[in-house]
Amino acid sequence: MEDKEKEKEKENKKGEENQNPILVETAGRVGLIRLNRPRQMNALNDALMDALGLALQAFDEDDGIGAIVVTGNDKAFAAGADIAAMRGWDYMDVFKSNYITRNWETLRSVRKPVIAAVAGYALGGGCELAMACDILIAADNAVFGLPELKLAVMPGAGGTQRLPRAISKAKAMDMCMTARNMGAAEAERSGLVSRVVAAERLMDEAMAVAQTIAGFSLPSMMAVKEAVNRAWESSLSEGILFERRQLHALFATADLKEGMNAFLERREPVFRHR
């Protein structure tokens, strides 16, 4: 009986290795990335994060893409980092491999808008991945949490930094120190998510938002993303100056002229993303 169980475990592991950890498709000007480790509740390992980073970079460099959606499945966006993969590591393993910084941080360099569509569990690294996106749309069954202390570890992919900025220091301390989960309704009230929709409408909503974003001028959209991120990380006076310079720079784009002309001529603009 024990031998059969071991054999089954080996087969499952082999099947996992042969499976693409993400699925990628496009819909018009929207790039869609699905995390694809369903047996592991989309636990985030190096193979998945490497593949995710490459897909994000490819969409970012593709002139035909104006927005990106990252999602999981009905049960989990991502239930955390892959504990089984990390169990035997020591300090030098994570230090020398530049764990997290090497591949998880790729998302920070993406200049196009990235939308997280979250259903089910977004825990630990899954919650941190969702928070690193620009817009977070949650299904009404979404559950967020940073339960790392249960394993005597701590959030290490931006959780202790992004969470207090999103929901206040008090709420962040509560979640990080008690390891409690937060449902979709509380997450929306607290400012962690952009909007909450019925689970069956999640992807329709996320794709509609992405299509709307992708329909605007890409240079203008990228300028907005940079300006909001600057507000997140700098003083008000520095942010205002950055915003003003971004606005001034847009007067050099063909799309700004097209947008203003279309408004005055009472027609829909045709943006060339230049």
PDB file of N, CA, C and O in Angstrom, residues 170-214:
ATOM      1  N   ALA A 170      -2.674  50.030  11.229  1.00  0.00           N
ATOM      2  CA  ALA A 170      -3.408  49.240  12.215  1.00  0.00           C
ATOM      3  C   ALA A 170      -3.947  47.952  11.615  1.00  0.00           C
ATOM      4  O   ALA A 170      -3.799  46.854  12.187  1.00  0.00           O
ATOM      5  N   LYS A 171      -4.583  48.052  10.441  1.00  0.00           N
ATOM      6  CA  LYS A 171      -5.138  46.874   9.777  1.00  0.00           C
ATOM      7  C   LYS A 171      -4.028  45.915   9.360  1.00  0.00           C
ATOM      8  O   LYS A 171      -4.146  44.696   9.473  1.00  0.00           O
ATOM      9  N   ALA A 172      -2.930  46.489   8.858  1.00  0.00           N
ATOM     10  CA  ALA A 172      -1.830  45.651   8.400  1.00  0.00           C
ATOM     11  C   ALA A 172      -1.198  44.892   9.569  1.00  0.00           C
ATOM     12  O   ALA A 172      -0.889  43.699   9.457  1.00  0.00           O
ATOM     13  N   MET A 173      -0.986  45.576  10.682  1.00  0.00           N
ATOM     14  CA  MET A 173      -0.445  44.912  11.870  1.00  0.00           C
ATOM     15  C   MET A 173      -1.370  43.782  12.316  1.00  0.00           C
ATOM     16  O   MET A 173      -0.914  42.693  12.678  1.00  0.00           O
ATOM     17  N   ASP A 174      -2.656  44.036  12.284  1.00  0.00           N
ATOM     18  CA  ASP A 174      -3.642  43.034  12.675  1.00  0.00           C
ATOM     19  C   ASP A 174      -3.512  41.786  11.802  1.00  0.00           C
ATOM     20  O   ASP A 174      -3.387  40.665  12.302  1.00  0.00           O
ATOM     21  N   MET A 175      -3.498  41.977  10.487  1.00  0.00           N
ATOM     22  CA  MET A 175      -3.426  40.831   9.578  1.00  0.00           C
ATOM     23  C   MET A 175      -2.089  40.097   9.683  1.00  0.00           C
ATOM     24  O   MET A 175      -2.049  38.869   9.729  1.00  0.00           O
ATOM     25  N   CYS A 176      -0.991  40.849   9.712  1.00  0.00           N
ATOM     26  CA  CYS A 176       0.331  40.209   9.743  1.00  0.00           C
ATOM     27  C   CYS A 176       0.622  39.528  11.076  1.00  0.00           C
ATOM     28  O   CYS A 176       1.243  38.465  11.113  1.00  0.00           O
ATOM     29  N   MET A 177       0.164  40.116  12.182  1.00  0.00           N
ATOM     30  CA  MET A 177       0.526  39.597  13.501  1.00  0.00           C
ATOM     31  C   MET A 177      -0.421  38.523  14.019  1.00  0.00           C
ATOM     32  O   MET A 177      -0.039  37.711  14.860  1.00  0.00           O
ATOM     33  N   THR A 178      -1.663  38.524  13.541  1.00  0.00           N
ATOM     34  CA  THR A 178      -2.605  37.486  13.973  1.00  0.00           C
ATOM     35  C   THR A 178      -2.778  36.405  12.922  1.00  0.00           C
ATOM     36  O   THR A 178      -3.375  35.368  13.193  1.00  0.00           O
ATOM     37  N   ALA A 179      -2.277  36.660  11.710  1.00  0.00           N
ATOM     38  CA  ALA A 179      -2.398  35.724  10.585  1.00  0.00           C
ATOM     39  C   ALA A 179      -3.856  35.475  10.204  1.00  0.00           C
ATOM     40  O   ALA A 179      -4.183  34.453   9.622  1.00  0.00           O
ATOM     41  N   ARG A 180      -4.721  36.434  10.528  1.00  0.00           N
ATOM     42  CA  ARG A 180      -6.125  36.256  10.177  1.00  0.00           C
ATOM     43  C   ARG A 180      -6.366  36.585   8.714  1.00  0.00           C
ATOM     44  O   ARG A 180      -5.629  37.377   8.110  1.00  0.00           O
ATOM     45  N   ASN A 181      -7.402  35.982   8.164  1.00  0.00           N
ATOM     46  CA  ASN A 181      -7.768  36.243   6.772  1.00  0.00           C
ATOM     47  C   ASN A 181      -8.791  37.373   6.682  1.00  0.00           C
ATOM     48  O   ASN A 181      -9.507  37.669   7.644  1.00  0.00           O
ATOM     49  N   MET A 182      -8.871  37.965   5.509  1.00  0.00           N
ATOM     50  CA  MET A 182      -9.813  39.052   5.250  1.00  0.00           C
ATOM     51  C   MET A 182     -10.650  38.697   4.029  1.00  0.00           C
ATOM     52  O   MET A 182     -10.100  38.369   2.974  1.00  0.00           O
ATOM     53  N   GLY A 183     -11.966  38.709   4.182  1.00  0.00           N
ATOM     54  CA  GLY A 183     -12.858  38.413   3.075  1.00  0.00           C
ATOM     55  C   GLY A 183     -12.945  39.566   2.092  1.00  0.00           C
ATOM     56  O   GLY A 183     -12.452  40.669   2.338  1.00  0.00           O
ATOM     57  N   ALA A 184     -13.611  39.314   0.978  1.00  0.00           N
ATOM     58  CA  ALA A 184     -13.672  40.295  -0.099  1.00  0.00           C
ATOM     59  C   ALA A 184     -14.363  41.591   0.338  1.00  0.00           C
ATOM     60  O   ALA A 184     -13.905  42.692  -0.006  1.00  0.00           O
ATOM     61  N   ALA A 185     -15.451  41.481   1.092  1.00  0.00           N
ATOM     62  CA  ALA A 185     -16.195  42.681   1.495  1.00  0.00           C
ATOM     63  C   ALA A 185     -15.340  43.586   2.382  1.00  0.00           C
ATOM     64  O   ALA A 185     -15.287  44.801   2.191  1.00  0.00           O
ATOM     65  N   GLU A 186     -14.650  42.988   3.359  1.00  0.00           N
ATOM     66  CA  GLU A 186     -13.780  43.782   4.233  1.00  0.00           C
ATOM     67  C   GLU A 186     -12.602  44.344   3.441  1.00  0.00           C
ATOM     68  O   GLU A 186     -12.168  45.477   3.677  1.00  0.00           O
ATOM     69  N   ALA A 187     -12.090  43.560   2.494  1.00  0.00           N
ATOM     70  CA  ALA A 187     -10.960  44.016   1.678  1.00  0.00           C
ATOM     71  C   ALA A 187     -11.343  45.249   0.862  1.00  0.00           C
ATOM     72  O   ALA A 187     -10.546  46.176   0.707  1.00  0.00           O
ATOM     73  N   GLU A 188     -12.571  45.273   0.362  1.00  0.00           N
ATOM     74  CA  GLU A 188     -13.023  46.445  -0.392  1.00  0.00           C
ATOM     75  C   GLU A 188     -13.202  47.644   0.533  1.00  0.00           C
ATOM     76  O   GLU A 188     -12.775  48.757   0.216  1.00  0.00           O
ATOM     77  N   ARG A 189     -13.818  47.416   1.707  1.00  0.00           N
ATOM     78  CA  ARG A 189     -14.001  48.516   2.669  1.00  0.00           C
ATOM     79  C   ARG A 189     -12.664  49.095   3.118  1.00  0.00           C
ATOM     80  O   ARG A 189     -12.529  50.294   3.343  1.00  0.00           O
ATOM     81  N   SER A 190     -11.678  48.244   3.240  1.00  0.00           N
ATOM     82  CA  SER A 190     -10.369  48.653   3.748  1.00  0.00           C
ATOM     83  C   SER A 190      -9.487  49.295   2.691  1.00  0.00           C
ATOM     84  O   SER A 190      -8.446  49.874   3.015  1.00  0.00           O
ATOM     85  N   GLY A 191      -9.876  49.166   1.428  1.00  0.00           N
ATOM     86  CA  GLY A 191      -9.087  49.755   0.362  1.00  0.00           C
ATOM     87  C   GLY A 191      -8.064  48.825  -0.255  1.00  0.00           C
ATOM     88  O   GLY A 191      -7.230  49.251  -1.050  1.00  0.00           O
ATOM     89  N   LEU A 192      -8.115  47.541   0.083  1.00  0.00           N
ATOM     90  CA  LEU A 192      -7.163  46.585  -0.480  1.00  0.00           C
ATOM     91  C   LEU A 192      -7.505  46.246  -1.923  1.00  0.00           C
ATOM     92  O   LEU A 192      -6.611  46.028  -2.745  1.00  0.00           O
ATOM     93  N   VAL A 193      -8.803  46.193  -2.249  1.00  0.00           N
ATOM     94  CA  VAL A 193      -9.214  45.835  -3.606  1.00  0.00           C
ATOM     95  C   VAL A 193      -9.954  46.994  -4.265  1.00  0.00           C
ATOM     96  O   VAL A 193     -10.533  47.843  -3.591  1.00  0.00           O
ATOM     97  N   SER A 194      -9.919  47.008  -5.590  1.00  0.00           N
ATOM     98  CA  SER A 194     -10.547  48.087  -6.352  1.00  0.00           C
ATOM     99  C   SER A 194     -12.060  47.942  -6.402  1.00  0.00           C
ATOM    100  O   SER A 194     -12.794  48.928  -6.314  1.00  0.00           O
ATOM    101  N   ARG A 195     -12.514  46.707  -6.596  1.00  0.00           N
ATOM    102  CA  ARG A 195     -13.949  46.441  -6.665  1.00  0.00           C
ATOM    103  C   ARG A 195     -14.198  44.952  -6.430  1.00  0.00           C
ATOM    104  O   ARG A 195     -13.306  44.137  -6.624  1.00  0.00           O
ATOM    105  N   VAL A 196     -15.426  44.630  -6.004  1.00  0.00           N
ATOM    106  CA  VAL A 196     -15.830  43.238  -5.761  1.00  0.00           C
ATOM    107  C   VAL A 196     -17.027  42.922  -6.642  1.00  0.00           C
ATOM    108  O   VAL A 196     -17.965  43.718  -6.733  1.00  0.00           O
ATOM    109  N   VAL A 197     -16.980  41.767  -7.294  1.00  0.00           N
ATOM    110  CA  VAL A 197     -18.085  41.338  -8.153  1.00  0.00           C
ATOM    111  C   VAL A 197     -18.427  39.891  -7.836  1.00  0.00           C
ATOM    112  O   VAL A 197     -17.657  39.178  -7.185  1.00  0.00           O
ATOM    113  N   ALA A 198     -19.601  39.449  -8.285  1.00  0.00           N
ATOM    114  CA  ALA A 198     -19.984  38.047  -8.118  1.00  0.00           C
ATOM    115  C   ALA A 198     -18.953  37.147  -8.789  1.00  0.00           C
ATOM    116  O   ALA A 198     -18.413  37.496  -9.846  1.00  0.00           O
ATOM    117  N   ALA A 199     -18.675  36.011  -8.175  1.00  0.00           N
ATOM    118  CA  ALA A 199     -17.618  35.119  -8.665  1.00  0.00           C
ATOM    119  C   ALA A 199     -17.798  34.759 -10.134  1.00  0.00           C
ATOM    120  O   ALA A 199     -16.827  34.723 -10.902  1.00  0.00           O
ATOM    121  N   GLU A 200     -19.038  34.529 -10.548  1.00  0.00           N
ATOM    122  CA  GLU A 200     -19.276  34.123 -11.933  1.00  0.00           C
ATOM    123  C   GLU A 200     -19.035  35.259 -12.932  1.00  0.00           C
ATOM    124  O   GLU A 200     -18.935  35.033 -14.135  1.00  0.00           O
ATOM    125  N   ARG A 201     -18.928  36.486 -12.424  1.00  0.00           N
ATOM    126  CA  ARG A 201     -18.702  37.639 -13.303  1.00  0.00           C
ATOM    127  C   ARG A 201     -17.263  38.150 -13.265  1.00  0.00           C
ATOM    128  O   ARG A 201     -16.941  39.130 -13.931  1.00  0.00           O
ATOM    129  N   LEU A 202     -16.416  37.503 -12.477  1.00  0.00           N
ATOM    130  CA  LEU A 202     -15.076  38.036 -12.252  1.00  0.00           C
ATOM    131  C   LEU A 202     -14.308  38.267 -13.540  1.00  0.00           C
ATOM    132  O   LEU A 202     -13.804  39.370 -13.784  1.00  0.00           O
ATOM    133  N   MET A 203     -14.182  37.260 -14.380  1.00  0.00           N
ATOM    134  CA  MET A 203     -13.359  37.405 -15.572  1.00  0.00           C
ATOM    135  C   MET A 203     -13.990  38.358 -16.589  1.00  0.00           C
ATOM    136  O   MET A 203     -13.276  39.106 -17.259  1.00  0.00           O
ATOM    137  N   ASP A 204     -15.318  38.350 -16.681  1.00  0.00           N
ATOM    138  CA  ASP A 204     -15.975  39.313 -17.575  1.00  0.00           C
ATOM    139  C   ASP A 204     -15.663  40.743 -17.138  1.00  0.00           C
ATOM    140  O   ASP A 204     -15.369  41.613 -17.961  1.00  0.00           O
ATOM    141  N   GLU A 205     -15.724  40.970 -15.823  1.00  0.00           N
ATOM    142  CA  GLU A 205     -15.455  42.304 -15.288  1.00  0.00           C
ATOM    143  C   GLU A 205     -13.989  42.693 -15.497  1.00  0.00           C
ATOM    144  O   GLU A 205     -13.693  43.803 -15.957  1.00  0.00           O
ATOM    145  N   ALA A 206     -13.093  41.782 -15.171  1.00  0.00           N
ATOM    146  CA  ALA A 206     -11.668  42.080 -15.304  1.00  0.00           C
ATOM    147  C   ALA A 206     -11.288  42.347 -16.752  1.00  0.00           C
ATOM    148  O   ALA A 206     -10.531  43.283 -17.052  1.00  0.00           O
ATOM    149  N   MET A 207     -11.823  41.536 -17.664  1.00  0.00           N
ATOM    150  CA  MET A 207     -11.499  41.731 -19.081  1.00  0.00           C
ATOM    151  C   MET A 207     -12.115  43.015 -19.616  1.00  0.00           C
ATOM    152  O   MET A 207     -11.516  43.713 -20.441  1.00  0.00           O
ATOM    153  N   ALA A 208     -13.321  43.354 -19.138  1.00  0.00           N
ATOM    154  CA  ALA A 208     -13.960  44.609 -19.571  1.00  0.00           C
ATOM    155  C   ALA A 208     -13.144  45.809 -19.098  1.00  0.00           C
ATOM    156  O   ALA A 208     -12.937  46.773 -19.857  1.00  0.00           O
ATOM    157  N   VAL A 209     -12.676  45.762 -17.858  1.00  0.00           N
ATOM    158  CA  VAL A 209     -11.826  46.842 -17.345  1.00  0.00           C
ATOM    159  C   VAL A 209     -10.543  46.938 -18.166  1.00  0.00           C
ATOM    160  O   VAL A 209     -10.107  48.029 -18.561  1.00  0.00           O
ATOM    161  N   ALA A 210      -9.941  45.782 -18.446  1.00  0.00           N
ATOM    162  CA  ALA A 210      -8.695  45.764 -19.215  1.00  0.00           C
ATOM    163  C   ALA A 210      -8.911  46.294 -20.634  1.00  0.00           C
ATOM    164  O   ALA A 210      -8.076  47.036 -21.160  1.00  0.00           O
ATOM    165  N   GLN A 211     -10.022  45.919 -21.245  1.00  0.00           N
ATOM    166  CA  GLN A 211     -10.308  46.403 -22.604  1.00  0.00           C
ATOM    167  C   GLN A 211     -10.511  47.922 -22.603  1.00  0.00           C
ATOM    168  O   GLN A 211     -10.075  48.614 -23.536  1.00  0.00           O
ATOM    169  N   THR A 212     -11.169  48.434 -21.577  1.00  0.00           N
ATOM    170  CA  THR A 212     -11.347  49.883 -21.460  1.00  0.00           C
ATOM    171  C   THR A 212      -9.998  50.576 -21.365  1.00  0.00           C
ATOM    172  O   THR A 212      -9.717  51.554 -22.071  1.00  0.00           O
ATOM    173  N   ILE A 213      -9.145  50.077 -20.479  1.00  0.00           N
ATOM    174  CA  ILE A 213      -7.816  50.653 -20.289  1.00  0.00           C
ATOM    175  C   ILE A 213      -7.008  50.577 -21.585  1.00  0.00           C
ATOM    176  O   ILE A 213      -6.355  51.548 -21.995  1.00  0.00           O
ATOM    177  N   ALA A 214      -7.062  49.412 -22.245  1.00  0.00           N
ATOM    178  CA  ALA A 214      -6.284  49.195 -23.468  1.00  0.00           C
ATOM    179  C   ALA A 214      -6.767  50.075 -24.615  1.00  0.00           C
ATOM    180  O   ALA A 214      -6.039  50.294 -25.582  1.00  0.00           O
TER     181      ALA A 214
END
